[in-house]
Amino acid sequence: MNTTLKTFTIASPTITKDVVVDGSVWLAVCTKAQTYRLFEVPEPGVEGCTVLYRAKLKTEGLTGKAYLEMWCRLPGRGDFFSKGLNQTVTGSNDWVSCEIPFHLKKGEKPDLIRLHLTVEATGMIIKKAVTGKVWIKEVELVKAPVQLVEQ
């Protein structure tokens, strides 16, 4: 059974000042490749589970690609990340549900989880300039049972 650890609303201040409230959602006006530091969850009280970072994204004229990114800090071991590279959005899109997992083994207990929105430039050799808008809403952090991946 899933347990919601934290839900963020527009009343929740973002860490970055590069994201603004636009009605009932947040808006990032993109002028370059950038990682938007949205929220931090100190001492989430999780271990031996899967942590899910969920949000809905909407884009308008985005020349780069946007995705969710989560960092977990494990005491004595450092920072580890999960990126939604398989769930990128680009161009103009209506609301898309995105979710990225971070699998914690028994004994792995993060003391801090960071939630980001990352916008990258596209292009293999020559990176294109990034412009456009990304809206984000319904941001939440969820604890789920360990998800086994079949090979």
mmCIF file of C-alpha atoms in Angstrom:
data_model
loop_
_atom_site.group_PDB
_atom_site.id
_atom_site.type_symbol
_atom_site.label_atom_id
_atom_site.label_comp_id
_atom_site.label_asym_id
_atom_site.label_seq_id
_atom_site.Cartn_x
_atom_site.Cartn_y
_atom_site.Cartn_z
ATOM 1 C CA MET A 1 0.000 0.000 0.000
ATOM 2 C CA ASN A 2 1.276 3.467 -0.901
ATOM 3 C CA THR A 3 1.609 6.229 1.703
ATOM 4 C CA THR A 4 1.827 9.913 0.807
ATOM 5 C CA LEU A 5 4.829 11.406 2.586
ATOM 6 C CA LYS A 6 4.352 15.000 1.437
ATOM 7 C CA THR A 7 2.067 16.909 -0.935
ATOM 8 C CA PHE A 8 3.113 20.332 -2.165
ATOM 9 C CA THR A 9 0.676 23.128 -3.014
ATOM 10 C CA ILE A 10 1.241 26.650 -4.283
ATOM 11 C CA ALA A 11 1.305 27.664 -0.603
ATOM 12 C CA SER A 12 4.555 25.643 -0.356
ATOM 13 C CA PRO A 13 7.444 27.979 -1.231
ATOM 14 C CA THR A 14 9.882 26.640 -3.810
ATOM 15 C CA ILE A 15 13.615 26.790 -3.101
ATOM 16 C CA THR A 16 14.344 28.423 -6.439
ATOM 17 C CA LYS A 17 12.981 31.865 -7.187
ATOM 18 C CA ASP A 18 13.067 31.041 -10.932
ATOM 19 C CA VAL A 19 9.668 29.323 -10.640
ATOM 20 C CA VAL A 20 6.587 31.481 -10.045
ATOM 21 C CA VAL A 21 3.015 30.748 -9.073
ATOM 22 C CA ASP A 22 0.676 30.978 -12.077
ATOM 23 C CA GLY A 23 -2.893 30.611 -10.843
ATOM 24 C CA SER A 24 -3.016 27.235 -9.103
ATOM 25 C CA VAL A 25 0.263 25.845 -10.520
ATOM 26 C CA TRP A 26 3.960 26.724 -10.761
ATOM 27 C CA LEU A 27 5.519 28.104 -13.946
ATOM 28 C CA ALA A 28 9.131 27.988 -15.151
ATOM 29 C CA VAL A 29 9.863 30.352 -18.039
ATOM 30 C CA CYS A 30 12.878 28.715 -19.653
ATOM 31 C CA THR A 31 15.654 30.796 -21.206
ATOM 32 C CA LYS A 32 18.495 28.291 -20.735
ATOM 33 C CA ALA A 33 19.210 24.731 -19.657
ATOM 34 C CA GLN A 34 18.632 24.704 -15.914
ATOM 35 C CA THR A 35 17.784 22.594 -12.889
ATOM 36 C CA TYR A 36 14.995 24.134 -10.835
ATOM 37 C CA ARG A 37 15.373 23.197 -7.179
ATOM 38 C CA LEU A 38 11.759 22.894 -6.094
ATOM 39 C CA PHE A 39 11.475 21.260 -2.670
ATOM 40 C CA GLU A 40 13.384 19.460 0.061
ATOM 41 C CA VAL A 41 12.022 16.865 2.477
ATOM 42 C CA PRO A 42 14.303 16.512 5.510
ATOM 43 C CA GLU A 43 14.200 13.288 7.529
ATOM 44 C CA PRO A 44 11.487 11.588 5.446
ATOM 45 C CA GLY A 45 11.577 8.490 7.695
ATOM 46 C CA VAL A 46 11.799 5.907 4.904
ATOM 47 C CA GLU A 47 13.962 2.832 4.266
ATOM 48 C CA GLY A 48 13.582 -0.516 2.537
ATOM 49 C CA CYS A 49 10.954 0.831 0.154
ATOM 50 C CA THR A 50 10.476 2.667 -3.126
ATOM 51 C CA VAL A 51 10.105 6.436 -2.938
ATOM 52 C CA LEU A 52 8.078 7.944 -5.787
ATOM 53 C CA TYR A 53 8.296 11.559 -6.952
ATOM 54 C CA ARG A 54 5.091 12.357 -8.820
ATOM 55 C CA ALA A 55 3.996 15.493 -10.648
ATOM 56 C CA LYS A 56 2.113 16.670 -13.710
ATOM 57 C CA LEU A 57 3.933 18.702 -16.356
ATOM 58 C CA LYS A 58 2.605 20.888 -19.166
ATOM 59 C CA THR A 59 4.761 22.595 -21.784
ATOM 60 C CA GLU A 60 4.418 25.378 -24.330
ATOM 61 C CA GLY A 61 6.980 25.905 -27.068
ATOM 62 C CA LEU A 62 9.722 24.149 -25.111
ATOM 63 C CA THR A 63 12.787 23.732 -27.323
ATOM 64 C CA GLY A 64 14.607 21.688 -24.690
ATOM 65 C CA LYS A 65 13.404 18.638 -22.788
ATOM 66 C CA ALA A 66 12.032 18.691 -19.240
ATOM 67 C CA TYR A 67 11.914 15.893 -16.685
ATOM 68 C CA LEU A 68 11.677 15.199 -12.957
ATOM 69 C CA GLU A 69 14.807 14.585 -10.902
ATOM 70 C CA MET A 70 15.079 13.331 -7.297
ATOM 71 C CA TRP A 71 18.161 13.279 -5.079
ATOM 72 C CA CYS A 72 18.424 11.197 -1.904
ATOM 73 C CA ARG A 73 21.184 11.903 0.617
ATOM 74 C CA LEU A 74 22.292 8.827 2.539
ATOM 75 C CA PRO A 75 24.295 9.674 5.685
ATOM 76 C CA GLY A 76 27.928 8.625 5.367
ATOM 77 C CA ARG A 77 27.467 7.633 1.709
ATOM 78 C CA GLY A 78 26.589 10.825 -0.178
ATOM 79 C CA ASP A 79 23.954 11.873 -2.687
ATOM 80 C CA PHE A 80 22.270 9.545 -5.189
ATOM 81 C CA PHE A 81 19.786 10.456 -7.902
ATOM 82 C CA SER A 82 16.925 9.232 -10.040
ATOM 83 C CA LYS A 83 16.110 11.052 -13.292
ATOM 84 C CA GLY A 84 12.999 10.742 -15.427
ATOM 85 C CA LEU A 85 14.910 10.514 -18.699
ATOM 86 C CA ASN A 86 12.330 8.053 -20.022
ATOM 87 C CA GLN A 87 9.543 10.574 -19.344
ATOM 88 C CA THR A 88 10.797 13.782 -20.927
ATOM 89 C CA VAL A 89 8.453 16.394 -22.343
ATOM 90 C CA THR A 90 9.265 18.847 -25.114
ATOM 91 C CA GLY A 91 7.398 21.124 -27.515
ATOM 92 C CA SER A 92 3.799 21.924 -26.542
ATOM 93 C CA ASN A 93 1.877 19.382 -24.455
ATOM 94 C CA ASP A 94 -1.191 19.312 -22.264
ATOM 95 C CA TRP A 95 -0.809 17.904 -18.727
ATOM 96 C CA VAL A 96 1.261 14.709 -18.556
ATOM 97 C CA SER A 97 1.605 12.579 -15.411
ATOM 98 C CA CYS A 98 5.229 11.803 -14.542
ATOM 99 C CA GLU A 99 6.644 9.542 -11.840
ATOM 100 C CA ILE A 100 10.177 8.525 -10.986
ATOM 101 C CA PRO A 101 11.216 5.909 -8.417
ATOM 102 C CA PHE A 102 14.120 5.697 -6.023
ATOM 103 C CA HIS A 103 14.660 2.217 -4.589
ATOM 104 C CA LEU A 104 15.952 2.052 -1.015
ATOM 105 C CA LYS A 105 17.322 -1.169 0.412
ATOM 106 C CA LYS A 106 16.841 -2.149 4.046
ATOM 107 C CA GLY A 107 19.140 0.046 6.112
ATOM 108 C CA GLU A 108 19.278 2.812 3.475
ATOM 109 C CA LYS A 109 17.596 5.713 5.238
ATOM 110 C CA PRO A 110 17.967 9.126 3.563
ATOM 111 C CA ASP A 111 18.191 12.172 5.786
ATOM 112 C CA LEU A 112 17.195 14.489 2.916
ATOM 113 C CA ILE A 113 15.259 14.128 -0.345
ATOM 114 C CA ARG A 114 15.428 16.899 -2.960
ATOM 115 C CA LEU A 115 12.840 17.301 -5.727
ATOM 116 C CA HIS A 116 13.853 19.095 -8.912
ATOM 117 C CA LEU A 117 12.575 19.937 -12.378
ATOM 118 C CA THR A 118 15.359 19.800 -14.968
ATOM 119 C CA VAL A 119 15.301 21.377 -18.430
ATOM 120 C CA GLU A 120 18.099 20.316 -20.788
ATOM 121 C CA ALA A 121 19.143 21.488 -24.229
ATOM 122 C CA THR A 122 18.668 19.082 -27.120
ATOM 123 C CA GLY A 123 21.078 18.243 -29.920
ATOM 124 C CA MET A 124 23.864 15.672 -30.086
ATOM 125 C CA ILE A 125 26.806 17.810 -31.173
ATOM 126 C CA ILE A 126 25.464 21.353 -31.208
ATOM 127 C CA LYS A 127 23.163 22.082 -28.290
ATOM 128 C CA LYS A 128 20.149 24.180 -29.240
ATOM 129 C CA ALA A 129 19.113 27.226 -27.217
ATOM 130 C CA VAL A 130 16.404 26.494 -24.655
ATOM 131 C CA THR A 131 13.221 28.546 -24.664
ATOM 132 C CA GLY A 132 9.616 27.920 -23.699
ATOM 133 C CA LYS A 133 7.465 27.345 -20.633
ATOM 134 C CA VAL A 134 6.932 24.450 -18.248
ATOM 135 C CA TRP A 135 4.080 24.299 -15.760
ATOM 136 C CA ILE A 136 4.118 21.849 -12.849
ATOM 137 C CA LYS A 137 1.356 20.813 -10.458
ATOM 138 C CA GLU A 138 0.238 18.028 -8.106
ATOM 139 C CA VAL A 139 3.751 17.493 -6.761
ATOM 140 C CA GLU A 140 3.984 14.717 -4.187
ATOM 141 C CA LEU A 141 6.400 12.324 -2.571
ATOM 142 C CA VAL A 142 5.024 8.822 -1.965
ATOM 143 C CA LYS A 143 6.323 5.763 -0.111
ATOM 144 C CA ALA A 144 5.563 2.477 -1.899
ATOM 145 C CA PRO A 145 6.539 -1.143 -1.300
ATOM 146 C CA VAL A 146 9.755 -2.236 -2.959
ATOM 147 C CA GLN A 147 9.030 -2.709 -6.659
ATOM 148 C CA LEU A 148 10.727 -5.716 -8.153
ATOM 149 C CA VAL A 149 11.789 -5.351 -11.761
ATOM 150 C CA GLU A 150 11.444 -8.452 -13.923
ATOM 151 C CA GLN A 151 14.399 -9.158 -16.186
#
